[in-house]
Amino acid sequence: MRVLFVCLGNICRSPTAEGVFRHKVREAGLQARIEVDSAGTGDWHVGKAPDARTRQAALRRGYDLSALRARQVCVDDFARFDLILAMDVNNLRHLERLRPAGGGAELDLLLRRCRLAPDEVPDPYYGGEAGFEQVLDLIEQAGDALLLELRGRL
Ligand code: 4NP
């Protein structure tokens, strides 16, 4: 099972989702069965490590995101991944437009998939520190629900 998390820049929300979910998968001993990656719909930050505020907030909760590097989502991702989960509706629309004829990966909003409210993980980039904590709160909850779903599908 291969899961790809997608946001706009791939330096805040989706690398957080990648790091948190990879941690949960490892804790569950499922690292050989579930592959995790992240990407951005935009290309401004390609090659960069996650935002320093994202890295610091994640590290305070025990997630080391320092080795991650941003990349842009591409058409091949629809063949490489089983499930592509977008952080917000704009990213989902972008992915729907990029999706090749014939489908490939299943596409959804992360929080909708996990039946959490609100539907979107808010973009923390232009806000204060509380936004980065909220991203982690939402993603940790979603990660538990997603792991439960994937366990049932393995
Ligand atoms: P992300 O956050 O999509 O969660 O990585 C953002 C990062 C960068 C920008 C916007 C959102 N930006 O405009 O550069």
GROMACS .gro file of C-alpha atoms and ligand atoms in nm:
model
  168
    1MET     CA    1   0.000   0.000   0.000
    2ARG     CA    2   0.143   0.337  -0.106
    3VAL     CA    3   0.011   0.665   0.033
    4LEU     CA    4   0.100   1.016  -0.089
    5PHE     CA    5   0.012   1.332   0.107
    6VAL     CA    6  -0.019   1.652  -0.096
    7CYS     CA    7  -0.032   2.021   0.000
    8LEU     CA    8   0.069   2.341  -0.180
    9GLY     CA    9   0.441   2.390  -0.101
   10ASN     CA   10   0.541   2.049   0.042
   11ILE     CA   11   0.721   2.231   0.323
   12CYS     CA   12   0.452   2.252   0.597
   13ARG     CA   13   0.142   2.030   0.597
   14SER     CA   14   0.225   1.732   0.375
   15PRO     CA   15   0.577   1.672   0.513
   16THR     CA   16   0.419   1.684   0.860
   17ALA     CA   17   0.169   1.422   0.745
   18GLU     CA   18   0.449   1.213   0.594
   19GLY     CA   19   0.659   1.225   0.912
   20VAL     CA   20   0.371   1.165   1.154
   21PHE     CA   21   0.218   0.885   0.950
   22ARG     CA   22   0.552   0.715   0.887
   23HIS     CA   23   0.610   0.721   1.264
   24LYS     CA   24   0.271   0.558   1.327
   25VAL     CA   25   0.330   0.297   1.056
   26ARG     CA   26   0.667   0.208   1.210
   27GLU     CA   27   0.518   0.189   1.560
   28ALA     CA   28   0.260  -0.054   1.422
   29GLY     CA   29   0.536  -0.264   1.260
   30LEU     CA   30   0.383  -0.209   0.914
   31GLN     CA   31   0.675  -0.028   0.747
   32ALA     CA   32   0.727  -0.316   0.501
   33ARG     CA   33   0.362  -0.298   0.392
   34ILE     CA   34   0.280   0.073   0.389
   35GLU     CA   35   0.494   0.324   0.197
   36VAL     CA   36   0.456   0.695   0.271
   37ASP     CA   37   0.558   1.002   0.071
   38SER     CA   38   0.456   1.367   0.024
   39ALA     CA   39   0.458   1.626  -0.253
   40GLY     CA   40   0.337   1.977  -0.333
   41THR     CA   41   0.115   2.103  -0.613
   42GLY     CA   42   0.344   2.408  -0.645
   43ASP     CA   43   0.713   2.409  -0.741
   44TRP     CA   44   0.848   2.711  -0.545
   45HIS     CA   45   1.016   2.509  -0.272
   46VAL     CA   46   1.136   2.203  -0.466
   47GLY     CA   47   1.454   2.059  -0.308
   48LYS     CA   48   1.410   2.246   0.021
   49ALA     CA   49   1.377   2.097   0.370
   50PRO     CA   50   1.047   2.157   0.551
   51ASP     CA   51   0.987   2.509   0.688
   52ALA     CA   52   1.185   2.572   1.012
   53ARG     CA   53   0.862   2.639   1.207
   54THR     CA   54   0.720   2.308   1.083
   55ARG     CA   55   1.038   2.120   1.175
   56GLN     CA   56   1.053   2.272   1.522
   57ALA     CA   57   0.687   2.208   1.603
   58ALA     CA   58   0.715   1.849   1.479
   59LEU     CA   59   1.038   1.786   1.672
   60ARG     CA   60   0.872   1.900   1.996
   61ARG     CA   61   0.634   1.607   1.948
   62GLY     CA   62   0.911   1.363   1.854
   63TYR     CA   63   0.895   1.375   1.472
   64ASP     CA   64   1.222   1.453   1.293
   65LEU     CA   65   1.141   1.599   0.949
   66SER     CA   66   1.494   1.727   0.874
   67ALA     CA   67   1.577   1.467   0.607
   68LEU     CA   68   1.268   1.542   0.393
   69ARG     CA   69   1.300   1.747   0.072
   70ALA     CA   70   1.017   1.910  -0.119
   71ARG     CA   71   0.911   1.781  -0.460
   72GLN     CA   72   0.627   1.860  -0.695
   73VAL     CA   73   0.349   1.611  -0.756
   74CYS     CA   74   0.350   1.461  -1.108
   75VAL     CA   75   0.127   1.251  -1.333
   76ASP     CA   76   0.333   0.937  -1.258
   77ASP     CA   77   0.226   0.963  -0.894
   78PHE     CA   78  -0.119   0.844  -0.995
   79ALA     CA   79   0.036   0.513  -1.108
   80ARG     CA   80   0.289   0.487  -0.823
   81PHE     CA   81   0.047   0.541  -0.533
   82ASP     CA   82  -0.272   0.366  -0.423
   83LEU     CA   83  -0.406   0.660  -0.225
   84ILE     CA   84  -0.338   1.033  -0.270
   85LEU     CA   85  -0.465   1.253   0.015
   86ALA     CA   86  -0.489   1.631  -0.026
   87MET     CA   87  -0.470   1.876   0.263
   88ASP     CA   88  -0.725   2.120   0.123
   89VAL     CA   89  -0.984   2.163  -0.150
   90ASN     CA   90  -0.758   2.374  -0.375
   91ASN     CA   91  -0.495   2.099  -0.378
   92LEU     CA   92  -0.766   1.839  -0.442
   93ARG     CA   93  -0.894   2.038  -0.744
   94HIS     CA   94  -0.538   2.065  -0.876
   95LEU     CA   95  -0.494   1.687  -0.844
   96GLU     CA   96  -0.827   1.622  -1.014
   97ARG     CA   97  -0.709   1.828  -1.313
   98LEU     CA   98  -0.372   1.648  -1.321
   99ARG     CA   99  -0.524   1.301  -1.292
  100PRO     CA  100  -0.469   1.102  -1.614
  101ALA     CA  101  -0.758   0.942  -1.800
  102GLY     CA  102  -0.801   0.593  -1.663
  103GLY     CA  103  -0.760   0.701  -1.302
  104GLY     CA  104  -0.492   0.526  -1.101
  105ALA     CA  105  -0.465   0.625  -0.736
  106GLU     CA  106  -0.769   0.691  -0.527
  107LEU     CA  107  -0.798   1.063  -0.449
  108ASP     CA  108  -0.953   1.225  -0.140
  109LEU     CA  109  -0.917   1.498   0.123
  110LEU     CA  110  -0.720   1.366   0.422
  111LEU     CA  111  -0.965   1.487   0.686
  112ARG     CA  112  -1.278   1.389   0.493
  113ARG     CA  113  -1.130   1.044   0.445
  114CYS     CA  114  -1.084   1.021   0.821
  115ARG     CA  115  -1.429   1.168   0.896
  116LEU     CA  116  -1.279   1.459   1.087
  117ALA     CA  117  -1.408   1.816   1.092
  118PRO     CA  118  -1.308   2.062   0.949
  119ASP     CA  119  -1.253   1.914   0.604
  120GLU     CA  120  -0.928   2.098   0.541
  121VAL     CA  121  -0.590   2.124   0.714
  122PRO     CA  122  -0.548   2.506   0.723
  123ASP     CA  123  -0.238   2.650   0.557
  124PRO     CA  124  -0.011   2.767   0.844
  125TYR     CA  125   0.251   2.941   0.624
  126TYR     CA  126   0.145   3.305   0.675
  127GLY     CA  127   0.018   3.266   1.031
  128GLY     CA  128   0.159   3.228   1.381
  129GLU     CA  129   0.285   2.936   1.583
  130ALA     CA  130  -0.064   2.818   1.681
  131GLY     CA  131  -0.129   2.726   1.319
  132PHE     CA  132   0.160   2.478   1.318
  133GLU     CA  133   0.030   2.318   1.638
  134GLN     CA  134  -0.317   2.292   1.484
  135VAL     CA  135  -0.169   2.120   1.176
  136LEU     CA  136  -0.003   1.864   1.405
  137ASP     CA  137  -0.320   1.814   1.612
  138LEU     CA  138  -0.530   1.745   1.300
  139ILE     CA  139  -0.269   1.525   1.135
  140GLU     CA  140  -0.203   1.314   1.445
  141GLN     CA  141  -0.577   1.245   1.475
  142ALA     CA  142  -0.610   1.173   1.104
  143GLY     CA  143  -0.305   0.945   1.113
  144ASP     CA  144  -0.467   0.721   1.373
  145ALA     CA  145  -0.786   0.693   1.168
  146LEU     CA  146  -0.595   0.634   0.844
  147LEU     CA  147  -0.384   0.360   0.998
  148LEU     CA  148  -0.701   0.187   1.118
  149GLU     CA  149  -0.846   0.203   0.766
  150LEU     CA  150  -0.532   0.074   0.597
  151ARG     CA  151  -0.488  -0.211   0.845
  152GLY     CA  152  -0.832  -0.329   0.738
  153ARG     CA  153  -0.731  -0.318   0.373
  154LEU     CA  154  -0.394  -0.499   0.397
  1554NP     P1  155   0.222   2.397   0.268
  1554NP     O1  156   0.237   2.551   0.310
  1554NP     O2  157   0.135   2.395   0.145
  1554NP     O3  158   0.154   2.336   0.386
  1554NP     O4  159   0.362   2.348   0.245
  1554NP     C1  160   0.278   2.652   0.223
  1554NP     C2  161   0.412   2.667   0.196
  1554NP     C3  162   0.454   2.769   0.113
  1554NP     C4  163   0.361   2.855   0.057
  1554NP     C5  164   0.227   2.837   0.082
  1554NP     C6  165   0.185   2.735   0.166
  1554NP     N1  166   0.405   2.961  -0.026
  1554NP     O5  167   0.319   3.041  -0.068
  1554NP     O6  168   0.525   2.971  -0.057
   0.00000   0.00000   0.00000
